[in-house]
Amino acid sequence: MAAGSTYGTLFKITTWGESHGRGIGVVVDGCPAGLTLCKNDIQSFLNRRKPGQSKFTTARNETDTVEILSGVFEQKTTGTPISMMVWNKDQHSADYAQIASCYRPGHADFCFDEKYGFRDYRGGGRSSGRETIGRVAGGAVAVKILEQMGITFLTYSKSIGPVSIDMNRFDASEISKNALYMPDAKAAAEASKYLTKCMEEQNSAGGICECVITGLPAGLGDPVFEKIDANLAKAVLSIGAVKGFEIGDGFAISRATGLTSNDAFCIKEGRISKKTNHSGGVLGGMTDRAPLVFRAAFKPTPSISAQQESVRSSGEEISLSVHGRHDPIIVPRAVVVIETMAAITILDALLANMTSRLDRIIDFYQNT
Amino acid sequence: MAAGSTYGTLFKITTWGESHGRGIGVVVDGCPAGLTLCKNDIQSFLNRRKPGQSKFTTARNETDTVEILSGVFEQKTTGTPISMMVWNKDQHSADYAQIASCYRPGHADFCFDEKYGFRDYRGGGRSSGRETIGRVAGGAVAVKILEQMGITFLTYSKSIGPVSIDMNRFDASEISKNALYMPDAKAAAEASKYLTKCMEEQNSAGGICECVITGLPAGLGDPVFEKIDANLAKAVLSIGAVKGFEIGDGFAISRATGLTSNDAFCIKEGRISKKTNHSGGVLGGMTDRAPLVFRAAFKPTPSISAQQESVRSSGEEISLSVHGRHDPIIVPRAVVVIETMAAITILDALLANMTSRLDRIIDFYQNT
Amino acid sequence: MAAGSTYGTLFKITTWGESHGRGIGVVVDGCPAGLTLCKNDIQSFLNRRKPGQSKFTTARNETDTVEILSGVFEQKTTGTPISMMVWNKDQHSADYAQIASCYRPGHADFCFDEKYGFRDYRGGGRSSGRETIGRVAGGAVAVKILEQMGITFLTYSKSIGPVSIDMNRFDASEISKNALYMPDAKAAAEASKYLTKCMEEQNSAGGICECVITGLPAGLGDPVFEKIDANLAKAVLSIGAVKGFEIGDGFAISRATGLTSNDAFCIKEGRISKKTNHSGGVLGGMTDRAPLVFRAAFKPTPSISAQQESVRSSGEEISLSVHGRHDPIIVPRAVVVIETMAAITILDALLANMTSRLDRIIDFYQNT
Amino acid sequence: MAAGSTYGTLFKITTWGESHGRGIGVVVDGCPAGLTLCKNDIQSFLNRRKPGQSKFTTARNETDTVEILSGVFEQKTTGTPISMMVWNKDQHSADYAQIASCYRPGHADFCFDEKYGFRDYRGGGRSSGRETIGRVAGGAVAVKILEQMGITFLTYSKSIGPVSIDMNRFDASEISKNALYMPDAKAAAEASKYLTKCMEEQNSAGGICECVITGLPAGLGDPVFEKIDANLAKAVLSIGAVKGFEIGDGFAISRATGLTSNDAFCIKEGRISKKTNHSGGVLGGMTDRAPLVFRAAFKPTPSISAQQESVRSSGEEISLSVHGRHDPIIVPRAVVVIETMAAITILDALLANMTSRLDRIIDFYQNT
């Protein structure tokens, strides 16, 4: 608690910046030395959340070009902090003067004023979606490290408003082909229609994002408070607009029975495995070697241009329409945020896990 | 991550103990000085999770009598760490010899072996439900502090297996009257029938627990990583058997629209308020003064005496029936665990929040 | 441990940058909202450590002009992270090519290679004195907050090599008048002569820095591991080239007796006070309301152009002369580093101390 | 800061207990699994700080017998928290009634009252030397782990009041032979005479403790704030009565020159080494493979039966003599406290250091 801009213990990110300030950035600390890293490794992740890529994203025109300011020497990480930033360019701060004294429904304006006494009202300030740029840049480093260890992420929109993907049509290659990052072309088309209707009605939609992580060793996560799913839940809920987290069968498992929800152990290809994966790859807060599967529920974008009832900070009741350039849905651009926050969490657990057994520690130091 | 037995930043608990070791305990650190505290303040909370209170709880006979070993002088907390413990008494460790080399489906046995090289297999060791004794004892202190500030908790079983409470029949006074801690007598009766059937079938059930916190000031929680809902999610997922967390409208909000899910602001009794509470009392990771409402999804008790497929650690496939004294459902006894973990999280945020504004800090030191 | 670029708990700084990278920066997190802050508040502190101000500082020509990139809106801190940076300008990286494969005596080159496998050898990389720019910028914010609470710092060189100030000639107004930041003009003149001789001999000198903090309330610091003097010791030893820390009578007290080293309590102007201050303002790890007095011992600048014996990383023994632009003494420019690191530590303790008593917490929330 | 009873990041101890409460204890979290551990491993360390071993230690009669309550199964650590405690037995709380309302010079009584509003005045409560029992029990585990990696500690009294050991007479085998833990029999005899005189005069003495750690790999410690010497300084200053810390040549180096204080690198037995060790085994905050040497300065025991001036909390000036059973010197019994706190710090750095290089992390996971 307090000083809430740092996340992680051994692999740690500290983010800074507001929507309409000078820029947005991150300091990655604890990155192991020797990782080959260039600007493009980061940029490719930032491009997945960049605005302006479809009619479903804000028209704010930002290239979000990252600069690496420290921590990399001769194309390799040095073990010292990696500072990265993106300059803000296309701010239309004047758009926000109207809301300086109003509280937008579904936004944190009121809470900021109550907590801090005033707020940077331009574009939501620190609670803007642009805050996630630092997370994505930092998490891109984590993803790259994990990839070298055979750990991979598949993240996508599972549902947009009432439209869910059909697992029978699941096609991972579809994800990058549609603007909604759905692994099901038919669902993506239906969801597009639904979103278009929302936009016409000056309304917005929510959705669910799913992340599948494969290649994890068993035993990641630390009982009892640093369980891997507990930390993933925190990572996911720390993202703006997320209202729910579930792992494996999640809420549905509450209606199942022990017989139908326990995963039987078996021997597959000579090693201990599970016949099913209701647990979502986590037992007792530690990875169980099955794919780790979790979901995040996003609320609809709170900024809508339809009229809403609200108040001024002075205590006057008003009717308000939130103008500006807003996405009608948060989920597609949040997919990469979910993925990178998960990657930081997993990497942190992986590093911590190196210290769990004395024999391995002794081996480590004898071999180095 | 790592060294995962401590939770909290300013108000901090460190728990220890295994199901069949000498005892279970907690050290509460950072408790403000001057709180009147006696054994009974703690015991009344422990009694809510004590076994043997109904046919739906394990027959293990433990009084779970707490001892306060430090941190209290002349009935008041001194500001120094409060050490509390409960001695284990009714262990039947022999029951577990059979599973020393087996991996029980739905349990963490396999993960413990993978992570640490071996495990204390007696009664689940550290992953036993008894581990929560330390949480409840520590959290009881937090609840008592919060009560003095007008912050109260109402926690109950919202559903047991397929049986949910009917909000039209919601009656808080019912919660303590039935063994299932449901605020709806009719649902409790139905759920009892369902559980009895599960027990007859050597099976088990899951359920959902809901917690409502009232009296919170606005602004608790620290953007962007120490959001109050992010920390609640971590607190909740750190409890064994929890597979999901949601706040306010939770997963359902993903199918709503901005117009139906935003809470309109209004003026009530002269102060800024909200007309609805889809947000569950949290906006942008900070409390918004409305009741904070969250839910936790529990999986069915993994220990069932019905036959299940599994393996030995040596790699042999086996059929296994988990004997011992197990609850057919975790939720009712977990209600107080959810409540106390939430209390620790809220208190920690409340303490951290004191430092958010310079004018208040200056006032604080001028007045003391 | 690990990820060592963040310091502080509630008021937290994260620094980044290397001597010859793009720049040096800091993210200040947990700064209370409402502090009036402008660039110049920071710059005046950076100017105290800027090179090129006398013949005793490196000729490297850096203006070290700070930019504030976030966290300040309408000239006030918003409670969100304050990102600040200084661009590196006058790097002569070519100077360092010669030492890429050598280990300079007294430097961390060897340790960096051992720990990380390679290093950014240009100008010492992360272990350069320039790293302290982030500390000073962040600490300047802390000093400004503390000033508003009546807490002030007086920091100066107590000795340079064998030349110590004479307490009978102590004159605080002298500190800013001489290049060595000594509060004794005569000692400063002698020390200048000593340093000139060191420079002629291609040699360097060490010294002792003293810091006196007045206006502190009693009770800052948290038993038993977060004692205020323990945290000051860490803060001070974390600064490059510091080899010792002492508080109050320090090492000399080890030769005293209880009768001569205990400070008698008395009543002065109606409040409890002490007749002497051997304790240096700290008893049991908490401030005792007397001025807090501590000292840091600095080793001589390790970079000297005189010939020294050393080795190449390849294992060849060599003779080496460290060229480049080095200060013959670290102490004068480190004075402001000591002061700002102390300020961060004190402010952090002051914030944490707000949560020590239940009655005050309840008052705080009733009044706000 | 805040909640100050936990120390360490990956290997973590949380201590609790007061001088006259029920007992004193510690929870060790993050201890790697697989360490063979029994009560006696801990007891042998506690015996080194046990009272009643010579005329220079308090007559309080405590066996300080440790109990291990969790975390060990079949004589091996399981990776879960190790709870250990010692029951208080020979309290004479009545001795302290007289000081309930007085502030003893040199003690923290006044600061506790200021911070917490009141205090447990019996025997100093939490600020008693008995608090270190938890540290020693926890640190004994760290020492045992480090021993298995070839890292050893030699800790002793370097000076008692004005009597210092003569390095020409240094004999490690002497340390355990005299009550003062001095590695020089002649100095020990002189120091005994000095202490006897102090006792006759109802006075007390201070001293200096030195610790030498051998067998360390290079690179332990994390720039820039988690330097190994910075953390040792914190560990040491967190021990009651310590007023100074220095490493290597310490304060004396401030009067040296670069030429005399830099350690030349050389090749010894085919590997890079240093000709001297002015640095005390640490360069740039990382171990340099030479023995790590540091010292702690202790003030004289503040409890003396000679008359002293003081005040009551009510504001009345009084004359006071501190009765009770006090050691005339703290240093000899603190030797093992210094050693164990250093061991925790070193082990924590050693664990963190495993994550510094990507290639080694990849190797670790490929081999396990």
Tab-separated table of C-alpha atoms in Angstrom, chain C residues 195 197-205 300-301 303-306 327-328, chain D residues 257-260:
chain	number	residue	atom	x	y	z
C	195	LEU	CA	44.131	19.151	-1.561
C	197	LYS	CA	49.259	19.094	-2.740
C	198	CYS	CA	47.295	15.889	-3.299
C	199	MET	CA	46.500	17.014	-6.824
C	200	GLU	CA	50.114	17.816	-7.555
C	201	GLU	CA	51.001	14.328	-6.447
C	202	GLN	CA	48.280	12.832	-8.684
C	203	ASN	CA	46.718	11.621	-5.486
C	204	SER	CA	43.357	12.133	-3.743
C	205	ALA	CA	41.876	12.671	-0.272
C	300	PRO	CA	39.640	9.158	-1.007
C	301	THR	CA	38.524	9.347	-4.622
C	303	SER	CA	40.427	7.528	-9.498
C	304	ILE	CA	43.979	8.883	-9.408
C	305	SER	CA	46.379	9.457	-12.239
C	306	ALA	CA	49.364	8.145	-10.307
C	327	ASP	CA	37.562	15.263	-8.322
C	328	PRO	CA	40.520	14.944	-5.929
D	257	THR	CA	44.955	9.085	0.345
D	258	GLY	CA	43.917	7.275	-2.786
D	259	LEU	CA	47.400	5.869	-3.172
D	260	THR	CA	47.422	4.369	0.303
